[in-house]
Short mmCIF file of C-alpha atoms and ligand atoms in Angstrom, two decimals:
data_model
loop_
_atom_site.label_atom_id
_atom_site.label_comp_id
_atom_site.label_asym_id
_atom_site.label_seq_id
_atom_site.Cartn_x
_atom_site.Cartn_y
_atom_site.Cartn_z
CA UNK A 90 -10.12 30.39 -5.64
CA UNK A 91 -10.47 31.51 -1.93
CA UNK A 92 -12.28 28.91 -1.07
CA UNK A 93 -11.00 25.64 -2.81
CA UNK A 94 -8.56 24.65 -1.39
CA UNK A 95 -9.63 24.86 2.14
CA UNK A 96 -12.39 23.04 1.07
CA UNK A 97 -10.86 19.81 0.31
CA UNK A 98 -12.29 17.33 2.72
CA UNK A 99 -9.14 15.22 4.27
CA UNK A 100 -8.61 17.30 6.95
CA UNK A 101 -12.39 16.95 7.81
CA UNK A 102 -11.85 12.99 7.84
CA UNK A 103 -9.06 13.06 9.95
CA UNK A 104 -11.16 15.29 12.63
CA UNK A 105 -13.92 13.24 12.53
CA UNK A 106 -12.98 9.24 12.61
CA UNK A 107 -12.88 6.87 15.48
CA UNK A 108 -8.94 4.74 15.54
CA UNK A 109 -11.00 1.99 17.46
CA UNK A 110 -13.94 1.38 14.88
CA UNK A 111 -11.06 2.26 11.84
CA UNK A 112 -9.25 -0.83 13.22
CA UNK A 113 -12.37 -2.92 13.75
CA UNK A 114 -12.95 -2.39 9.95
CA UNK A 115 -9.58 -3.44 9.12
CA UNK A 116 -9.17 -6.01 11.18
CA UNK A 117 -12.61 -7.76 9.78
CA UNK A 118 -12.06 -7.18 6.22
CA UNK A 119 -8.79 -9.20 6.89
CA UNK A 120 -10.54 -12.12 8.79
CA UNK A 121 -13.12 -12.14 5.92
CA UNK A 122 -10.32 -12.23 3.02
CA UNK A 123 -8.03 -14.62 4.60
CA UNK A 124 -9.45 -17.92 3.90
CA UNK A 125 -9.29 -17.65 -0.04
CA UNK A 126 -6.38 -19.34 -2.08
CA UNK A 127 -5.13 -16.53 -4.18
CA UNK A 128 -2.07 -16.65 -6.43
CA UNK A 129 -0.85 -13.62 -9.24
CA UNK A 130 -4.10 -15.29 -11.32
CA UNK A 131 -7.43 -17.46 -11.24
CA UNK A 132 -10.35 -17.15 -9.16
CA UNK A 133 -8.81 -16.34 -5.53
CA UNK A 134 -8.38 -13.10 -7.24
CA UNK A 135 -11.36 -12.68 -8.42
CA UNK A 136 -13.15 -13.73 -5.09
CA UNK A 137 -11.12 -10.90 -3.25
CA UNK A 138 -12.07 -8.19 -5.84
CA UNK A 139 -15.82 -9.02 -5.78
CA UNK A 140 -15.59 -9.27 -1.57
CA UNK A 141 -13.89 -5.88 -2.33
CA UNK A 142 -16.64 -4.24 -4.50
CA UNK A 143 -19.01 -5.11 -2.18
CA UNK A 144 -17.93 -1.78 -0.40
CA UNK A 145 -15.81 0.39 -2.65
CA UNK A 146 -16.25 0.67 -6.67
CA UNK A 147 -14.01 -1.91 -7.49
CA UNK A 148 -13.54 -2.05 -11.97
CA UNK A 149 -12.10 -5.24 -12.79
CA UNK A 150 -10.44 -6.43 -16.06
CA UNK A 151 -8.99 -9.61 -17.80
CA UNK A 152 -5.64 -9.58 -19.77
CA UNK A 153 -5.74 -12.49 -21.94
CA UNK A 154 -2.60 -15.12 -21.29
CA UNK A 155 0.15 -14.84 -23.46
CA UNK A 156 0.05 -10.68 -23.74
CA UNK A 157 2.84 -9.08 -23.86
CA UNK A 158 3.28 -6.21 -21.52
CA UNK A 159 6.74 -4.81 -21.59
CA UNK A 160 9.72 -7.54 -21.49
CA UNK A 161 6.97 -10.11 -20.26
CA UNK A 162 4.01 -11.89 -20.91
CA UNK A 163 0.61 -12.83 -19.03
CA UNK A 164 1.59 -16.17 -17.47
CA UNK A 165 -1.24 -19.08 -17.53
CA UNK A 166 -4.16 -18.73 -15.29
CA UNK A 167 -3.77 -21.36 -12.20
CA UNK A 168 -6.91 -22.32 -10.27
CA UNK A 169 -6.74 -25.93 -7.59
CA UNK A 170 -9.85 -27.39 -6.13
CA UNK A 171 -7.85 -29.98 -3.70
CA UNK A 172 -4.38 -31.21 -2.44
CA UNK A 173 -3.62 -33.75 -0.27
CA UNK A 174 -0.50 -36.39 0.79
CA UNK A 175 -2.44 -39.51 2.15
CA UNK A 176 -1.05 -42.12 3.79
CA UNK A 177 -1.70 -45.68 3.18
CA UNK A 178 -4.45 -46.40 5.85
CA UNK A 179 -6.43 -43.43 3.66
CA UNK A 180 -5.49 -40.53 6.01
CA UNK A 181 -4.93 -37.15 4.80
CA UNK A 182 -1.79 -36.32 6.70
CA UNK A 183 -1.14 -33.30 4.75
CA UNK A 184 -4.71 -31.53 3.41
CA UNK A 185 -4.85 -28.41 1.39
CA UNK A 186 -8.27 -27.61 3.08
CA UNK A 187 -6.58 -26.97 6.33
CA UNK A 188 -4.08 -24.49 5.08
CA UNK A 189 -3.90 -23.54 1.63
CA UNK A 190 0.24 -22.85 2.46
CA UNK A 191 0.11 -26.61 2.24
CA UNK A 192 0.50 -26.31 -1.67
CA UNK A 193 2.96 -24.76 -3.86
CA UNK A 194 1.46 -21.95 -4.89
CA UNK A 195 1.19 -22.75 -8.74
CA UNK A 196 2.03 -26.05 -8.70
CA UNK A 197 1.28 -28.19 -11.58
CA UNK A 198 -1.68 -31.20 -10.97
CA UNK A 199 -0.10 -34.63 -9.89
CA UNK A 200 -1.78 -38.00 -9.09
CA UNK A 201 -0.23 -40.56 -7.61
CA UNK A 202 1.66 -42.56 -4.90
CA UNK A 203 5.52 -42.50 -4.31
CA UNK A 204 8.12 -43.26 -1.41
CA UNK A 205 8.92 -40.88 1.46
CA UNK A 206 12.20 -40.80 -0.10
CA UNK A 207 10.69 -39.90 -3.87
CA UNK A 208 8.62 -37.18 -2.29
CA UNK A 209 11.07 -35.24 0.22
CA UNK A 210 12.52 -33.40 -2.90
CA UNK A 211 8.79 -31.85 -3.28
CA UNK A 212 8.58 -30.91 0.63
CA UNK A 213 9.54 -27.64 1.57
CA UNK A 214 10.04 -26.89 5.55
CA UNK A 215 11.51 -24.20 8.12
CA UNK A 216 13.86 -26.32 10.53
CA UNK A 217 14.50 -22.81 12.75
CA UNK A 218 10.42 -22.62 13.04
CA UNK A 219 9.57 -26.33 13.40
CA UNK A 220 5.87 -25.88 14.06
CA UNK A 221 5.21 -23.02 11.10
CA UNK A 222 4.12 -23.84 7.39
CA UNK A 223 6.77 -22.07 5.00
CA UNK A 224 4.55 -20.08 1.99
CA UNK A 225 6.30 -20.94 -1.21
CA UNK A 226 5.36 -20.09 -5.08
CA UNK A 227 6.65 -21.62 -8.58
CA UNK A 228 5.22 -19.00 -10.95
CA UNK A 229 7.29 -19.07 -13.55
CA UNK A 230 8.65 -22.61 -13.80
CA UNK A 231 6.80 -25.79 -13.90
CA UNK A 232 6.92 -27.48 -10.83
CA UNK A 233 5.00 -28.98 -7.72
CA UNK A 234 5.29 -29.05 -3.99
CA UNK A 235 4.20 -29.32 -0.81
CA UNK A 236 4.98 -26.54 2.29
CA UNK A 237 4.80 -28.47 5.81
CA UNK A 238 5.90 -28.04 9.37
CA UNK A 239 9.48 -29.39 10.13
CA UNK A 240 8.37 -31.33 12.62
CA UNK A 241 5.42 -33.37 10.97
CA UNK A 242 8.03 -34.01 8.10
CA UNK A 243 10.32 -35.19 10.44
CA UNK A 244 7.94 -37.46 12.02
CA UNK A 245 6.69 -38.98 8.53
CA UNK A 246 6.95 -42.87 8.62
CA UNK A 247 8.50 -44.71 5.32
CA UNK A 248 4.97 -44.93 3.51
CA UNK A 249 4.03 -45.52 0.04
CA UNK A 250 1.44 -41.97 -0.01
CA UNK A 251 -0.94 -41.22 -2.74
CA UNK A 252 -0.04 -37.47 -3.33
CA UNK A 253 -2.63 -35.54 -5.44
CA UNK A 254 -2.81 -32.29 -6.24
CA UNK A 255 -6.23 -31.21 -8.52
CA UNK A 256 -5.05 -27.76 -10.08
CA UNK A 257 -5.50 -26.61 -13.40
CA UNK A 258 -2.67 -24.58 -15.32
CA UNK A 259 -3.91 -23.18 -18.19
CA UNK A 260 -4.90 -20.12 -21.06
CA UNK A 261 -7.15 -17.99 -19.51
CA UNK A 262 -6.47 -14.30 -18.05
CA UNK A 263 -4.91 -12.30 -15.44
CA UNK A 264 -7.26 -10.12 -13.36
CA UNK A 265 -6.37 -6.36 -12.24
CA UNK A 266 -8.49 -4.36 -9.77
CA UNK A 267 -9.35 -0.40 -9.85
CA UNK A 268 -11.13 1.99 -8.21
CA UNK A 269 -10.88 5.47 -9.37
CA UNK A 270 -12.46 8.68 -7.35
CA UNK A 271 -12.01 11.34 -9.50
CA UNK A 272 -10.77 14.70 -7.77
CA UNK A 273 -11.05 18.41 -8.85
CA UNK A 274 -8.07 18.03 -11.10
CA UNK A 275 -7.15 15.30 -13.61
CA UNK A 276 -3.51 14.98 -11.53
CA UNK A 277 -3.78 11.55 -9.65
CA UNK A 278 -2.46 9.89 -6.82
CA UNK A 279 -1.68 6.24 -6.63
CA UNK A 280 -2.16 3.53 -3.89
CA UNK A 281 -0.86 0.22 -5.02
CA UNK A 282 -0.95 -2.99 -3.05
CA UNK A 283 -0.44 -6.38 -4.22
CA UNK A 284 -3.16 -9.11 -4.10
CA UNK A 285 -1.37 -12.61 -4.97
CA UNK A 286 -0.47 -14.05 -1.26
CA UNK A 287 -2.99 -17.03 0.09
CA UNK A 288 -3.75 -17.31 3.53
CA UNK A 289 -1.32 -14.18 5.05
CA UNK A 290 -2.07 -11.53 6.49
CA UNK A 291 0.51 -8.76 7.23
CA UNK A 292 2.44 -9.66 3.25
CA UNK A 293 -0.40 -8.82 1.68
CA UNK A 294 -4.13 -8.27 3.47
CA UNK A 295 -3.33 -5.49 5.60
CA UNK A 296 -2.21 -3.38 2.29
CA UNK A 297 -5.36 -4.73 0.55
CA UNK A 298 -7.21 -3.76 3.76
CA UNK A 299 -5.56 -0.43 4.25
CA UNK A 300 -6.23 0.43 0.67
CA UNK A 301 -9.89 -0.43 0.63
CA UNK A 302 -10.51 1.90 3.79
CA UNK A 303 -8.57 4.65 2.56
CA UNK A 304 -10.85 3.92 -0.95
CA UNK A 305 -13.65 3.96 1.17
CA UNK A 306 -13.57 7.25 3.31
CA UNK A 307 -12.01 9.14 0.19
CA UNK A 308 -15.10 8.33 -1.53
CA UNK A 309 -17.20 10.05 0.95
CA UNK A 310 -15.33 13.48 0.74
CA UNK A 311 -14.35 16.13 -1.66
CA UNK A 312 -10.79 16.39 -2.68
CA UNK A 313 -8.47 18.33 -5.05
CA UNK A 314 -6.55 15.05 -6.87
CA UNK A 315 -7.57 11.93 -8.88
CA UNK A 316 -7.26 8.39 -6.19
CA UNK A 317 -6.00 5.98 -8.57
CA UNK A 318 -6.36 2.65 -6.00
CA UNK A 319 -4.78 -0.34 -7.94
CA UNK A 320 -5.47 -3.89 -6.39
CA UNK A 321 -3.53 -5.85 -8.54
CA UNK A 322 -1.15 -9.08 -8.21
CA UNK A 323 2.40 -8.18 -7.60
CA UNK A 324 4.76 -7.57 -9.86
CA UNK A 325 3.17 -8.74 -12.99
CA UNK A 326 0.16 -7.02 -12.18
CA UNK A 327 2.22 -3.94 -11.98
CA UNK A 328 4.27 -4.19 -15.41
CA UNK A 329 0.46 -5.43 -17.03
CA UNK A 330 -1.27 -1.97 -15.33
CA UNK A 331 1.60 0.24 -16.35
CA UNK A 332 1.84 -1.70 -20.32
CA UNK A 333 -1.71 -1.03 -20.87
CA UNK A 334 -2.11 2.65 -19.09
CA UNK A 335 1.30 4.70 -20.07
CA UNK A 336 -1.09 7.88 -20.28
CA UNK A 337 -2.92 7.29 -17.02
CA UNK A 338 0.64 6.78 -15.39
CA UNK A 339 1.86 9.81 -16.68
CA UNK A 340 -0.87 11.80 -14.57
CA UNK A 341 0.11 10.45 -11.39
CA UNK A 342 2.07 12.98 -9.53
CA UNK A 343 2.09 11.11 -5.54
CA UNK A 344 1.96 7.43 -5.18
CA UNK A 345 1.88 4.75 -2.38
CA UNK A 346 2.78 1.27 -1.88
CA UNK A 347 0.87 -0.19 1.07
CA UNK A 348 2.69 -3.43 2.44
CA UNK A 349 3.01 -5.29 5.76
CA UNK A 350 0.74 -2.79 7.27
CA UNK A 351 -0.58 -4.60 10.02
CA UNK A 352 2.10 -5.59 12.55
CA UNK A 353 3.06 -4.12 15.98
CA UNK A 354 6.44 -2.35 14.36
CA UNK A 355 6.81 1.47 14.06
CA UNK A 356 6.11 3.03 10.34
CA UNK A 357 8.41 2.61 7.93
CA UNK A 358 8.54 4.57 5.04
CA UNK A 359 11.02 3.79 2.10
CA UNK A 360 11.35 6.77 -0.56
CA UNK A 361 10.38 6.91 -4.08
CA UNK A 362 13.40 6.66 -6.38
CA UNK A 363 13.49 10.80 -7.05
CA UNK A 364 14.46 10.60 -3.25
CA UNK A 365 13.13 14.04 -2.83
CA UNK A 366 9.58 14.32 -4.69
CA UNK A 367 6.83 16.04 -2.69
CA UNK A 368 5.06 12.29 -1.69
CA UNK A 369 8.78 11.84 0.02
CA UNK A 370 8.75 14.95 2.01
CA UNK A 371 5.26 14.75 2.98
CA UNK A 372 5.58 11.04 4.85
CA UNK A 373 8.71 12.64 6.32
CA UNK A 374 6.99 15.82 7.55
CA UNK A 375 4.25 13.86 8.59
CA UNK A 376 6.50 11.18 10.61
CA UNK A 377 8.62 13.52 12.06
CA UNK A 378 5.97 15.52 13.98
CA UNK A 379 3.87 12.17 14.41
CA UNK A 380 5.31 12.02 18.22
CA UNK A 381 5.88 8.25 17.32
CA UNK A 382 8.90 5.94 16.63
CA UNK A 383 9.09 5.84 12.65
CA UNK A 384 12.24 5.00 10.29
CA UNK A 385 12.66 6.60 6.24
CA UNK A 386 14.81 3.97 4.08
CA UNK A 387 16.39 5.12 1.02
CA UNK A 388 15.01 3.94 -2.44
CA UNK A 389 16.28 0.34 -3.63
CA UNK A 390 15.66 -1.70 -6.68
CA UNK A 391 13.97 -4.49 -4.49
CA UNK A 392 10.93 -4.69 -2.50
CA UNK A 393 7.14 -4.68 -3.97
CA UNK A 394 5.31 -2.45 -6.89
CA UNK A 395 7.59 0.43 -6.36
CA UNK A 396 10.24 -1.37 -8.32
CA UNK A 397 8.25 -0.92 -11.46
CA UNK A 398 6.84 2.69 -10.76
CA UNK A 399 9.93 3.79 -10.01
CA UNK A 400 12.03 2.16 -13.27
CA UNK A 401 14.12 4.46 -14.87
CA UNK A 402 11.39 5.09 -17.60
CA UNK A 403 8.58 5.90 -15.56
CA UNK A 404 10.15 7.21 -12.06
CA UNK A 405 7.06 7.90 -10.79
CA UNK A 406 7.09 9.27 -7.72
CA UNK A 407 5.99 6.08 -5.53
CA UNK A 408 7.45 5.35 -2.37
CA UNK A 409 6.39 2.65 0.26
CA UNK A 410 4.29 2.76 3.59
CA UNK A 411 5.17 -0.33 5.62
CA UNK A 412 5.14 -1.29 9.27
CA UNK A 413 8.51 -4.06 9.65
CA UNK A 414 9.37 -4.26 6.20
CA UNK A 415 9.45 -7.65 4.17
CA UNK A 416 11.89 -10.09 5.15
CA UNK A 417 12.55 -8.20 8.35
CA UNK A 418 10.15 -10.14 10.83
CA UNK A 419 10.30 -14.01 10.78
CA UNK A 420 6.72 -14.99 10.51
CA UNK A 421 7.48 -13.33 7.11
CA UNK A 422 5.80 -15.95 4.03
CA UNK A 423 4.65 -18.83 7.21
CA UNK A 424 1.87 -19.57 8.39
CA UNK A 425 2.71 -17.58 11.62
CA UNK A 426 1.89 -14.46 9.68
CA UNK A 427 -1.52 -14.57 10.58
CA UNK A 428 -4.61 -12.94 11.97
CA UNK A 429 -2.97 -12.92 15.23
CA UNK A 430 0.02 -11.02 13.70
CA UNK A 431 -1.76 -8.38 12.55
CA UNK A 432 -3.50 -5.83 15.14
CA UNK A 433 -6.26 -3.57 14.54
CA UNK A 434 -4.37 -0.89 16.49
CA UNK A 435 -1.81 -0.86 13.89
CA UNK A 436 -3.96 -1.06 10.78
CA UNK A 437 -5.69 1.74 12.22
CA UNK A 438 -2.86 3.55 12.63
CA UNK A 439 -1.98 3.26 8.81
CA UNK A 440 -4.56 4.61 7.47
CA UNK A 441 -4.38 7.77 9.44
CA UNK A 442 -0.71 8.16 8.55
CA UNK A 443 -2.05 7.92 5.21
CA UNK A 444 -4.61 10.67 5.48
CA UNK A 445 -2.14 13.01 6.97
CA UNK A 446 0.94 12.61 4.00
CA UNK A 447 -2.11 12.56 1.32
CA UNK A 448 -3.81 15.97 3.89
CA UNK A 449 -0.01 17.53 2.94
CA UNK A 450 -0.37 16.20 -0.58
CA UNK A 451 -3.90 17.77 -0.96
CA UNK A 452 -3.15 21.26 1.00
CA UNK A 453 0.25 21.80 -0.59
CA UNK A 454 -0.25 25.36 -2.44
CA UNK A 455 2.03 27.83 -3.15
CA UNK A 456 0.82 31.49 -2.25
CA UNK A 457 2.03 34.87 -3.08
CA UNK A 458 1.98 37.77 -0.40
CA UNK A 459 -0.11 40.40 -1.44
CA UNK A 460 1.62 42.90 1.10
CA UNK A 461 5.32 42.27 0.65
CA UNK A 462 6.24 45.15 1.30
CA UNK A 463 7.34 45.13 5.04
CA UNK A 464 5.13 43.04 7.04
CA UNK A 465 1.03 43.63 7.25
CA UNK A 466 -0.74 45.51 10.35
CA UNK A 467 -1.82 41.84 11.62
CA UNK A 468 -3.30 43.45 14.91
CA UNK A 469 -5.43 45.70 13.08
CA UNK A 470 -6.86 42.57 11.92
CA UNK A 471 -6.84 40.93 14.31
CA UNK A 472 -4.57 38.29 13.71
CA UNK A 473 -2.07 39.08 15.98
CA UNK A 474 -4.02 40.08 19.10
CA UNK A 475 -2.99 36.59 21.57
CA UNK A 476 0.54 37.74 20.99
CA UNK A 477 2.40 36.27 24.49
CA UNK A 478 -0.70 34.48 24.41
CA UNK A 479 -0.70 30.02 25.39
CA UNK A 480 1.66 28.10 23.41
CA UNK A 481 -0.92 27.33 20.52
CA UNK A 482 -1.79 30.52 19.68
CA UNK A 483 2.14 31.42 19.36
CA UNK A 484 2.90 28.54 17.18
CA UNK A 485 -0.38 30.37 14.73
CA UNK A 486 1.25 33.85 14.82
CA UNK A 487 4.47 32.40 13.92
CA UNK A 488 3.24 30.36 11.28
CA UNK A 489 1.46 33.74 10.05
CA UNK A 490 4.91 35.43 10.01
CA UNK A 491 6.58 32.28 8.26
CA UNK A 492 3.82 32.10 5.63
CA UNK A 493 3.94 35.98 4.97
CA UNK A 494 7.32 35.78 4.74
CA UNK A 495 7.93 32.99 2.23
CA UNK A 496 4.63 33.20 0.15
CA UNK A 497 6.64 34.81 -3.11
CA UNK A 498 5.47 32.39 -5.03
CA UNK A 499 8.63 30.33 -5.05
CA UNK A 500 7.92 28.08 -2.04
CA UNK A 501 4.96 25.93 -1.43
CA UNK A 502 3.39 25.37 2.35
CA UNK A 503 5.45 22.58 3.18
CA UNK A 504 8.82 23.96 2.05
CA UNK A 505 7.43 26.76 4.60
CA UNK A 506 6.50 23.73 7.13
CA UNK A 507 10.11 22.37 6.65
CA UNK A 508 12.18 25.79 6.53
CA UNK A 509 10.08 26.81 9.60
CA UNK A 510 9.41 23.74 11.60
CA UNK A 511 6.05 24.25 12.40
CA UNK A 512 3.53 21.31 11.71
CA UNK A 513 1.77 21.35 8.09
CA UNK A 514 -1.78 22.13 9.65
CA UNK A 515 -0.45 25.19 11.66
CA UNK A 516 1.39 26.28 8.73
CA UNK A 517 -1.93 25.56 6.17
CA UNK A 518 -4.63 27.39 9.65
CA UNK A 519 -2.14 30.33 9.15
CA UNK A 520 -2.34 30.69 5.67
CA UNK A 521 -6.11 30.20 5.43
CA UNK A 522 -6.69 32.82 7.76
CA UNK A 523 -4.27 35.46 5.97
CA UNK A 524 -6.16 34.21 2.51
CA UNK A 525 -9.38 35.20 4.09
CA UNK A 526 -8.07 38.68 5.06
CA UNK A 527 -7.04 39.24 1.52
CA UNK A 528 -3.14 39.40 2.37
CA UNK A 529 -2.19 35.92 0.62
CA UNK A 530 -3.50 34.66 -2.63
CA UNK A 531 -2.95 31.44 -4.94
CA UNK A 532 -0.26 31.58 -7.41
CA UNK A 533 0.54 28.16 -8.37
CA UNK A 534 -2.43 26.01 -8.52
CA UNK A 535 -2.02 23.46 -10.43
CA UNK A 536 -0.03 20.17 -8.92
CA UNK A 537 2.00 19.46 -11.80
CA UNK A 538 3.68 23.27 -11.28
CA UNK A 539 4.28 22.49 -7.93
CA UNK A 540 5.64 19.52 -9.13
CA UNK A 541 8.27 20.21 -11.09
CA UNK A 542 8.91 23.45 -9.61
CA UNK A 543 10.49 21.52 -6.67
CA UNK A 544 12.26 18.61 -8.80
ZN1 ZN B 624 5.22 -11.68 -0.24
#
């Protein structure tokens, strides 16, 4: 036991990667995912999951249209080939191979010509962003459009166009994406992010991006809980996952949403519903001593994946890492949120807020003092020799003193980060060292203890 939990290896990734190559990675992956049409099914999904497993173990499976998963079922499988509006000298005034936000995203094939005035009810435009294509979806309802910039529609002349859009809308299946690195223990943690969005890039690449970097580099190291990274479409890729793995859910004791990850705003992180659970106090911890700007949001009932985690039947405990969160940055669902909008300096920065919550998650052990009685001769151990000492060494000795103290086996390492104020990895150095002098040892180890010892 001395050694195992020092030994897990996030702390060692942290240490050891390079922010400028991290957001090179990021940045790419994003570039190389952002020309494929992908909806909540067909083959844009499957495109991204096999560009995907080309560098992380990436399991893929079908659910059959028409399932039933909870109150819903697996909607038909949409796939498109070509859209276009062409006017009547044969030109393609609005193309689907120049933006794929030129289609409704599900829209049902048409062939034909019509009026100007017959087809303004299927044009959709931003009059406030005149030059931007709106992104716009019709899962669940039978319908066709086309997205355009409020200025070309504007400047459309009375026409008769030949509008065709070649999509198919039919049985087939809806795909879901895993990769699972199994840990020391059978407890897991989940990373979610949603894979359904065309041609953006903050909404949803940089969570798909995130995720597969964090997948990657977790691979690489040892560490004490199951990654459970779920690529999956949103929402009904969500209620599909947790229909058809109630037992798997039930081991996850941290989860993550990853969206809008990319984009020049400070970290936002939005609780799980519990409000309180470890994952929440972690991102808090880790924001608060970050040194950067940062906001923590409340759980609500809207937003991504976290909405079904966190239903009153599972109430997992899932919060959200974001950057600006949806529907707070106006390029949100346009074409303006694109590979400009995203920076590698901020994907970069992501991830390692990610390693540091999940380097709380992993390190968070509860230890019992072995000499309570009255503090331990540290100086005859030399622990307590740079007493007076440079500021670091202080902030060790007085982490030693806080971990001695509250090591009863009642409160974990970062209740003792919290009560004393110290960061996690002074708090976690101190209590390593006092382990290997035989004064602290493991009394808690398991996470699902810890757990629900603090809910
Ligand atoms: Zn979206």
């Amino acid at each position: 036991m001395k050694d195992r939990w020092p030994a897990a290896g996030v702390p060692g990734l942290l240490n050891r990667l390079d922010r400028a190559a991290l957001g090179s990675e990021l940045h790419d992956r994003i570039r190389r995912l952002y020309p494929i049409c992908r909806s909540i099914t067909g083959n844009g999904v499957r495109e991204t999951l096999r560009m995907l497993s080309e560098e992380i173990n990436v399991a893929v499976e079908e659910i059959p249209t028409g399932t039933r998963v909870f109150d819903w079922a697996i909607p038909k499988e949409w796939n498109i080939k070509d859209a276009y509006i062409k006017s009547s000298d044969g030109t393609r005034v609005v193309d689907f191979n120049q933006s794929n936000l030129h289609v409704v995203n599900y829209s049902v094939p048409v062939h034909g010509t019509m009026t100007l005035a017959e087809l303004q009810p299927h044009l959709h435009s931003i009059p406030e962003h005149p030059d931007w294509i709106p992104y716009k979806t019709s899962y669940y309802s039978e319908a066709w459009g086309f997205c355009l910039p409020h200025r070309q529609r504007e400047s459309l002349p009375e026409d008769r166009y030949e509008v065709c859009i070649d999509s198919s809308l039919e049985a087939g299946s809806l795909t879901l994406g895993q990769c699972v690195l199994p840990g020391d223990e059978t407890d897991e943690v989940l990373i979610s992010c949603h894979v359904c969005h065309p041609s953006l890039t903050n909404d949803n690449l940089s969570g798909v991006s995130v995720g597969a970097t964090l997948a990657r580099l977790l691979a690489t190291t040892r560490h004490r809980y199951t990654y459970r990274f779920l690529f999956i479409p949103g929402t009904i890729g969500a209620i599909a996952w947790l229909s058809l793995n109630e037992a798997a859910a039930r081991r996850i004791k941290h989860g993550i949403v990853l969206a809008c990850a990319g984009d020049r705003g400070p970290v936002t992180y939005k609780r799980s519903r519990r409000g309180h659970a470890p994952i929440d106090r972690a991102a808090v911890h880790v924001l608060e001593h970050s040194g950067n700007r940062y906001a923590v949001e409340n759980f609500t009932p809207y937003g991504y994946d976290e909405r079904q985690y966190c239903s009153p039947a599972f109430d997992l405990p899932v919060g959200v890492l974001s950057r600006t969160p949806y529907g707070r940055f106006p390029e949100y669902h346009t074409s303006a949120d694109n590979l400009d909008f995203v920076e590698p300096q901020s994907l970069a920065d992501t991830v390692l807020t990610n390693l540091a919550i999940l380097d709380v998650i992993e390190g968070d052990v509860t230890y019992c003092n072995l000499n309570p009685k009255c503090e331990p001769q540290l100086g005859r151990r030399g622990l307590y020799a740079s007493l007076g000492g440079h500021g670091g060494s202080r902030e060790i000795e007085m982490a030693l003193l806080w971990v001695l103290n509250l090591s009863d086996g009642r409160h974990s390492l970062l209740e003792i980060a919290e009560q004393s104020g110290l960061p996690f990895s002074s708090v976690r150095a101190a209590a390593n060292e006092l382990v290997h002098h035989d004064l602290l040892a493991v009394t808690v180890p398991t996470s699902s203890d810890v757990t629900d010892a603090i809910r």
